[in-house]
Amino acid sequence: MILYRMYKYSVLATLFSAFSFTLAFIGVVGAISLFASGKIVGGILCAVLGVACGYEYFAHKIADNIARKNGKKNIETKARYGKMYVEENPAQYEYVASKNEAFAKKYVLDEATGKVVKRK
């Protein structure tokens, strides 16, 4: 089972979350195998690495902070992320269009349906 979070507006935060849990898994498996082979110091180091990477602060709080900063930047600079955000929050169209030139040039909010459509 993979225990990482998906961040819709920040691929970087998703990768960080997945990477931290990968390190946690490798640390725990490495610790078990090192303890089994009698290498106590190496096992302790791997266990500490696994616990540190799986810890809530490292795995989620830092990733949440990355997502907050990177997601806002993506929404305000990239048309694709702006479109995804406005589709979920139609009331924010004016804000995103004012901040994101690429989005404003490519998409418009259809008044009749309330959906984001490509400009003609």
mmCIF file with all atom_site columns, C-alpha atoms in Angstrom:
data_model
loop_
_atom_site.group_PDB
_atom_site.id
_atom_site.type_symbol
_atom_site.label_atom_id
_atom_site.label_alt_id
_atom_site.label_comp_id
_atom_site.label_asym_id
_atom_site.label_entity_id
_atom_site.label_seq_id
_atom_site.pdbx_PDB_ins_code
_atom_site.Cartn_x
_atom_site.Cartn_y
_atom_site.Cartn_z
_atom_site.occupancy
_atom_site.B_iso_or_equiv
_atom_site.pdbx_formal_charge
_atom_site.auth_seq_id
_atom_site.auth_comp_id
_atom_site.auth_asym_id
_atom_site.auth_atom_id
_atom_site.pdbx_PDB_model_num
ATOM 1   C CA . MET A 1 1   ? 0.000   0.000  0.000   1.00 0.00 ? 1   MET A CA 1
ATOM 2   C CA . ILE A 1 2   ? 1.380   3.386  -0.984  1.00 0.00 ? 2   ILE A CA 1
ATOM 3   C CA . LEU A 1 3   ? 0.716   6.102  1.572   1.00 0.00 ? 3   LEU A CA 1
ATOM 4   C CA . TYR A 1 4   ? 1.293   9.434  -0.095  1.00 0.00 ? 4   TYR A CA 1
ATOM 5   C CA . ARG A 1 5   ? -0.921  12.390 -0.809  1.00 0.00 ? 5   ARG A CA 1
ATOM 6   C CA . MET A 1 6   ? -1.931  13.654 -4.216  1.00 0.00 ? 6   MET A CA 1
ATOM 7   C CA . TYR A 1 7   ? -1.890  17.423 -4.612  1.00 0.00 ? 7   TYR A CA 1
ATOM 8   C CA . LYS A 1 8   ? -4.014  18.482 -7.568  1.00 0.00 ? 8   LYS A CA 1
ATOM 9   C CA . TYR A 1 9   ? -2.355  21.851 -8.185  1.00 0.00 ? 9   TYR A CA 1
ATOM 10  C CA . SER A 1 10  ? 1.240   20.913 -7.278  1.00 0.00 ? 10  SER A CA 1
ATOM 11  C CA . VAL A 1 11  ? 3.073   18.006 -8.844  1.00 0.00 ? 11  VAL A CA 1
ATOM 12  C CA . LEU A 1 12  ? 6.154   18.977 -6.835  1.00 0.00 ? 12  LEU A CA 1
ATOM 13  C CA . ALA A 1 13  ? 4.344   18.446 -3.514  1.00 0.00 ? 13  ALA A CA 1
ATOM 14  C CA . THR A 1 14  ? 2.971   15.094 -4.707  1.00 0.00 ? 14  THR A CA 1
ATOM 15  C CA . LEU A 1 15  ? 6.466   13.972 -5.682  1.00 0.00 ? 15  LEU A CA 1
ATOM 16  C CA . PHE A 1 16  ? 7.858   15.104 -2.315  1.00 0.00 ? 16  PHE A CA 1
ATOM 17  C CA . SER A 1 17  ? 5.140   13.187 -0.466  1.00 0.00 ? 17  SER A CA 1
ATOM 18  C CA . ALA A 1 18  ? 5.719   10.030 -2.518  1.00 0.00 ? 18  ALA A CA 1
ATOM 19  C CA . PHE A 1 19  ? 9.492   10.336 -2.143  1.00 0.00 ? 19  PHE A CA 1
ATOM 20  C CA . SER A 1 20  ? 9.283   10.720 1.640   1.00 0.00 ? 20  SER A CA 1
ATOM 21  C CA . PHE A 1 21  ? 7.138   7.602  1.963   1.00 0.00 ? 21  PHE A CA 1
ATOM 22  C CA . THR A 1 22  ? 9.447   5.705  -0.375  1.00 0.00 ? 22  THR A CA 1
ATOM 23  C CA . LEU A 1 23  ? 12.352  6.611  1.894   1.00 0.00 ? 23  LEU A CA 1
ATOM 24  C CA . ALA A 1 24  ? 10.294  5.586  4.930   1.00 0.00 ? 24  ALA A CA 1
ATOM 25  C CA . PHE A 1 25  ? 9.543   2.202  3.370   1.00 0.00 ? 25  PHE A CA 1
ATOM 26  C CA . ILE A 1 26  ? 13.173  1.632  2.365   1.00 0.00 ? 26  ILE A CA 1
ATOM 27  C CA . GLY A 1 27  ? 14.312  2.653  5.851   1.00 0.00 ? 27  GLY A CA 1
ATOM 28  C CA . VAL A 1 28  ? 11.970  0.243  7.614   1.00 0.00 ? 28  VAL A CA 1
ATOM 29  C CA . VAL A 1 29  ? 12.730  -2.668 5.265   1.00 0.00 ? 29  VAL A CA 1
ATOM 30  C CA . GLY A 1 30  ? 16.448  -1.909 5.484   1.00 0.00 ? 30  GLY A CA 1
ATOM 31  C CA . ALA A 1 31  ? 16.270  -1.783 9.274   1.00 0.00 ? 31  ALA A CA 1
ATOM 32  C CA . ILE A 1 32  ? 14.516  -5.144 9.442   1.00 0.00 ? 32  ILE A CA 1
ATOM 33  C CA . SER A 1 33  ? 17.024  -6.796 7.133   1.00 0.00 ? 33  SER A CA 1
ATOM 34  C CA . LEU A 1 34  ? 20.001  -5.245 8.944   1.00 0.00 ? 34  LEU A CA 1
ATOM 35  C CA . PHE A 1 35  ? 18.671  -6.276 12.351  1.00 0.00 ? 35  PHE A CA 1
ATOM 36  C CA . ALA A 1 36  ? 18.087  -9.790 11.005  1.00 0.00 ? 36  ALA A CA 1
ATOM 37  C CA . SER A 1 37  ? 21.684  -9.996 9.769   1.00 0.00 ? 37  SER A CA 1
ATOM 38  C CA . GLY A 1 38  ? 23.044  -8.787 13.125  1.00 0.00 ? 38  GLY A CA 1
ATOM 39  C CA . LYS A 1 39  ? 24.121  -5.283 12.054  1.00 0.00 ? 39  LYS A CA 1
ATOM 40  C CA . ILE A 1 40  ? 22.571  -3.338 14.901  1.00 0.00 ? 40  ILE A CA 1
ATOM 41  C CA . VAL A 1 41  ? 24.076  0.120  14.200  1.00 0.00 ? 41  VAL A CA 1
ATOM 42  C CA . GLY A 1 42  ? 23.050  0.042  10.525  1.00 0.00 ? 42  GLY A CA 1
ATOM 43  C CA . GLY A 1 43  ? 19.607  -1.194 11.521  1.00 0.00 ? 43  GLY A CA 1
ATOM 44  C CA . ILE A 1 44  ? 19.165  1.651  13.983  1.00 0.00 ? 44  ILE A CA 1
ATOM 45  C CA . LEU A 1 45  ? 20.243  4.211  11.365  1.00 0.00 ? 45  LEU A CA 1
ATOM 46  C CA . CYS A 1 46  ? 17.820  2.799  8.795   1.00 0.00 ? 46  CYS A CA 1
ATOM 47  C CA . ALA A 1 47  ? 15.032  2.705  11.382  1.00 0.00 ? 47  ALA A CA 1
ATOM 48  C CA . VAL A 1 48  ? 15.662  6.352  12.275  1.00 0.00 ? 48  VAL A CA 1
ATOM 49  C CA . LEU A 1 49  ? 15.578  7.265  8.554   1.00 0.00 ? 49  LEU A CA 1
ATOM 50  C CA . GLY A 1 50  ? 12.335  5.344  8.076   1.00 0.00 ? 50  GLY A CA 1
ATOM 51  C CA . VAL A 1 51  ? 10.647  6.863  11.113  1.00 0.00 ? 51  VAL A CA 1
ATOM 52  C CA . ALA A 1 52  ? 11.805  10.392 10.246  1.00 0.00 ? 52  ALA A CA 1
ATOM 53  C CA . CYS A 1 53  ? 10.494  10.151 6.676   1.00 0.00 ? 53  CYS A CA 1
ATOM 54  C CA . GLY A 1 54  ? 7.204   8.580  7.746   1.00 0.00 ? 54  GLY A CA 1
ATOM 55  C CA . TYR A 1 55  ? 6.642   11.098 10.522  1.00 0.00 ? 55  TYR A CA 1
ATOM 56  C CA . GLU A 1 56  ? 3.597   13.325 10.034  1.00 0.00 ? 56  GLU A CA 1
ATOM 57  C CA . TYR A 1 57  ? 5.543   16.599 10.077  1.00 0.00 ? 57  TYR A CA 1
ATOM 58  C CA . PHE A 1 58  ? 8.043   15.558 7.429   1.00 0.00 ? 58  PHE A CA 1
ATOM 59  C CA . ALA A 1 59  ? 5.663   13.610 5.201   1.00 0.00 ? 59  ALA A CA 1
ATOM 60  C CA . HIS A 1 60  ? 2.591   15.811 5.293   1.00 0.00 ? 60  HIS A CA 1
ATOM 61  C CA . LYS A 1 61  ? 3.225   19.220 6.832   1.00 0.00 ? 61  LYS A CA 1
ATOM 62  C CA . ILE A 1 62  ? 6.179   20.042 4.581   1.00 0.00 ? 62  ILE A CA 1
ATOM 63  C CA . ALA A 1 63  ? 4.356   18.654 1.540   1.00 0.00 ? 63  ALA A CA 1
ATOM 64  C CA . ASP A 1 64  ? 1.272   20.725 2.444   1.00 0.00 ? 64  ASP A CA 1
ATOM 65  C CA . ASN A 1 65  ? 3.442   23.837 2.671   1.00 0.00 ? 65  ASN A CA 1
ATOM 66  C CA . ILE A 1 66  ? 5.020   23.079 -0.731  1.00 0.00 ? 66  ILE A CA 1
ATOM 67  C CA . ALA A 1 67  ? 1.547   22.518 -2.208  1.00 0.00 ? 67  ALA A CA 1
ATOM 68  C CA . ARG A 1 68  ? 0.229   25.785 -0.807  1.00 0.00 ? 68  ARG A CA 1
ATOM 69  C CA . LYS A 1 69  ? 3.054   27.865 -2.276  1.00 0.00 ? 69  LYS A CA 1
ATOM 70  C CA . ASN A 1 70  ? 3.581   25.939 -5.513  1.00 0.00 ? 70  ASN A CA 1
ATOM 71  C CA . GLY A 1 71  ? -0.143  25.422 -6.139  1.00 0.00 ? 71  GLY A CA 1
ATOM 72  C CA . LYS A 1 72  ? -0.890  29.144 -5.832  1.00 0.00 ? 72  LYS A CA 1
ATOM 73  C CA . LYS A 1 73  ? 1.967   29.926 -8.223  1.00 0.00 ? 73  LYS A CA 1
ATOM 74  C CA . ASN A 1 74  ? 0.731   27.303 -10.713 1.00 0.00 ? 74  ASN A CA 1
ATOM 75  C CA . ILE A 1 75  ? -2.851  28.612 -10.590 1.00 0.00 ? 75  ILE A CA 1
ATOM 76  C CA . GLU A 1 76  ? -1.655  32.173 -11.157 1.00 0.00 ? 76  GLU A CA 1
ATOM 77  C CA . THR A 1 77  ? 0.833   31.406 -13.972 1.00 0.00 ? 77  THR A CA 1
ATOM 78  C CA . LYS A 1 78  ? -0.233  28.288 -15.889 1.00 0.00 ? 78  LYS A CA 1
ATOM 79  C CA . ALA A 1 79  ? -3.412  28.123 -17.961 1.00 0.00 ? 79  ALA A CA 1
ATOM 80  C CA . ARG A 1 80  ? -4.076  24.429 -17.301 1.00 0.00 ? 80  ARG A CA 1
ATOM 81  C CA . TYR A 1 81  ? -4.013  24.835 -13.513 1.00 0.00 ? 81  TYR A CA 1
ATOM 82  C CA . GLY A 1 82  ? -6.052  28.029 -13.723 1.00 0.00 ? 82  GLY A CA 1
ATOM 83  C CA . LYS A 1 83  ? -8.705  26.184 -15.720 1.00 0.00 ? 83  LYS A CA 1
ATOM 84  C CA . MET A 1 84  ? -8.818  23.298 -13.237 1.00 0.00 ? 84  MET A CA 1
ATOM 85  C CA . TYR A 1 85  ? -9.181  25.733 -10.342 1.00 0.00 ? 85  TYR A CA 1
ATOM 86  C CA . VAL A 1 86  ? -11.917 27.828 -11.974 1.00 0.00 ? 86  VAL A CA 1
ATOM 87  C CA . GLU A 1 87  ? -13.876 24.715 -12.970 1.00 0.00 ? 87  GLU A CA 1
ATOM 88  C CA . GLU A 1 88  ? -14.102 23.867 -9.274  1.00 0.00 ? 88  GLU A CA 1
ATOM 89  C CA . ASN A 1 89  ? -14.511 27.499 -8.138  1.00 0.00 ? 89  ASN A CA 1
ATOM 90  C CA . PRO A 1 90  ? -16.395 29.458 -10.852 1.00 0.00 ? 90  PRO A CA 1
ATOM 91  C CA . ALA A 1 91  ? -16.700 32.506 -8.584  1.00 0.00 ? 91  ALA A CA 1
ATOM 92  C CA . GLN A 1 92  ? -12.902 32.882 -8.739  1.00 0.00 ? 92  GLN A CA 1
ATOM 93  C CA . TYR A 1 93  ? -12.822 33.400 -12.531 1.00 0.00 ? 93  TYR A CA 1
ATOM 94  C CA . GLU A 1 94  ? -12.175 37.150 -12.341 1.00 0.00 ? 94  GLU A CA 1
ATOM 95  C CA . TYR A 1 95  ? -9.348  36.703 -9.841  1.00 0.00 ? 95  TYR A CA 1
ATOM 96  C CA . VAL A 1 96  ? -7.597  33.979 -11.862 1.00 0.00 ? 96  VAL A CA 1
ATOM 97  C CA . ALA A 1 97  ? -8.087  35.859 -15.135 1.00 0.00 ? 97  ALA A CA 1
ATOM 98  C CA . SER A 1 98  ? -6.561  39.000 -13.619 1.00 0.00 ? 98  SER A CA 1
ATOM 99  C CA . LYS A 1 99  ? -3.505  37.136 -12.295 1.00 0.00 ? 99  LYS A CA 1
ATOM 100 C CA . ASN A 1 100 ? -2.980  34.544 -15.056 1.00 0.00 ? 100 ASN A CA 1
ATOM 101 C CA . GLU A 1 101 ? -2.510  36.058 -18.528 1.00 0.00 ? 101 GLU A CA 1
ATOM 102 C CA . ALA A 1 102 ? -2.162  32.673 -20.247 1.00 0.00 ? 102 ALA A CA 1
ATOM 103 C CA . PHE A 1 103 ? -5.494  31.561 -18.757 1.00 0.00 ? 103 PHE A CA 1
ATOM 104 C CA . ALA A 1 104 ? -7.250  34.819 -19.661 1.00 0.00 ? 104 ALA A CA 1
ATOM 105 C CA . LYS A 1 105 ? -6.069  34.588 -23.292 1.00 0.00 ? 105 LYS A CA 1
ATOM 106 C CA . LYS A 1 106 ? -7.118  30.954 -23.668 1.00 0.00 ? 106 LYS A CA 1
ATOM 107 C CA . TYR A 1 107 ? -10.335 30.564 -21.635 1.00 0.00 ? 107 TYR A CA 1
ATOM 108 C CA . VAL A 1 108 ? -13.540 32.448 -20.860 1.00 0.00 ? 108 VAL A CA 1
ATOM 109 C CA . LEU A 1 109 ? -16.378 31.703 -18.441 1.00 0.00 ? 109 LEU A CA 1
ATOM 110 C CA . ASP A 1 110 ? -19.596 30.877 -20.324 1.00 0.00 ? 110 ASP A CA 1
ATOM 111 C CA . GLU A 1 111 ? -22.337 32.904 -18.642 1.00 0.00 ? 111 GLU A CA 1
ATOM 112 C CA . ALA A 1 112 ? -25.126 30.545 -19.720 1.00 0.00 ? 112 ALA A CA 1
ATOM 113 C CA . THR A 1 113 ? -23.620 27.320 -18.390 1.00 0.00 ? 113 THR A CA 1
ATOM 114 C CA . GLY A 1 114 ? -21.137 28.661 -15.847 1.00 0.00 ? 114 GLY A CA 1
ATOM 115 C CA . LYS A 1 115 ? -18.388 26.495 -17.339 1.00 0.00 ? 115 LYS A CA 1
ATOM 116 C CA . VAL A 1 116 ? -14.929 27.417 -18.557 1.00 0.00 ? 116 VAL A CA 1
ATOM 117 C CA . VAL A 1 117 ? -14.646 27.190 -22.354 1.00 0.00 ? 117 VAL A CA 1
ATOM 118 C CA . LYS A 1 118 ? -11.906 27.955 -24.860 1.00 0.00 ? 118 LYS A CA 1
ATOM 119 C CA . ARG A 1 119 ? -11.993 31.342 -26.529 1.00 0.00 ? 119 ARG A CA 1
ATOM 120 C CA . LYS A 1 120 ? -12.864 31.397 -30.204 1.00 0.00 ? 120 LYS A CA 1
#
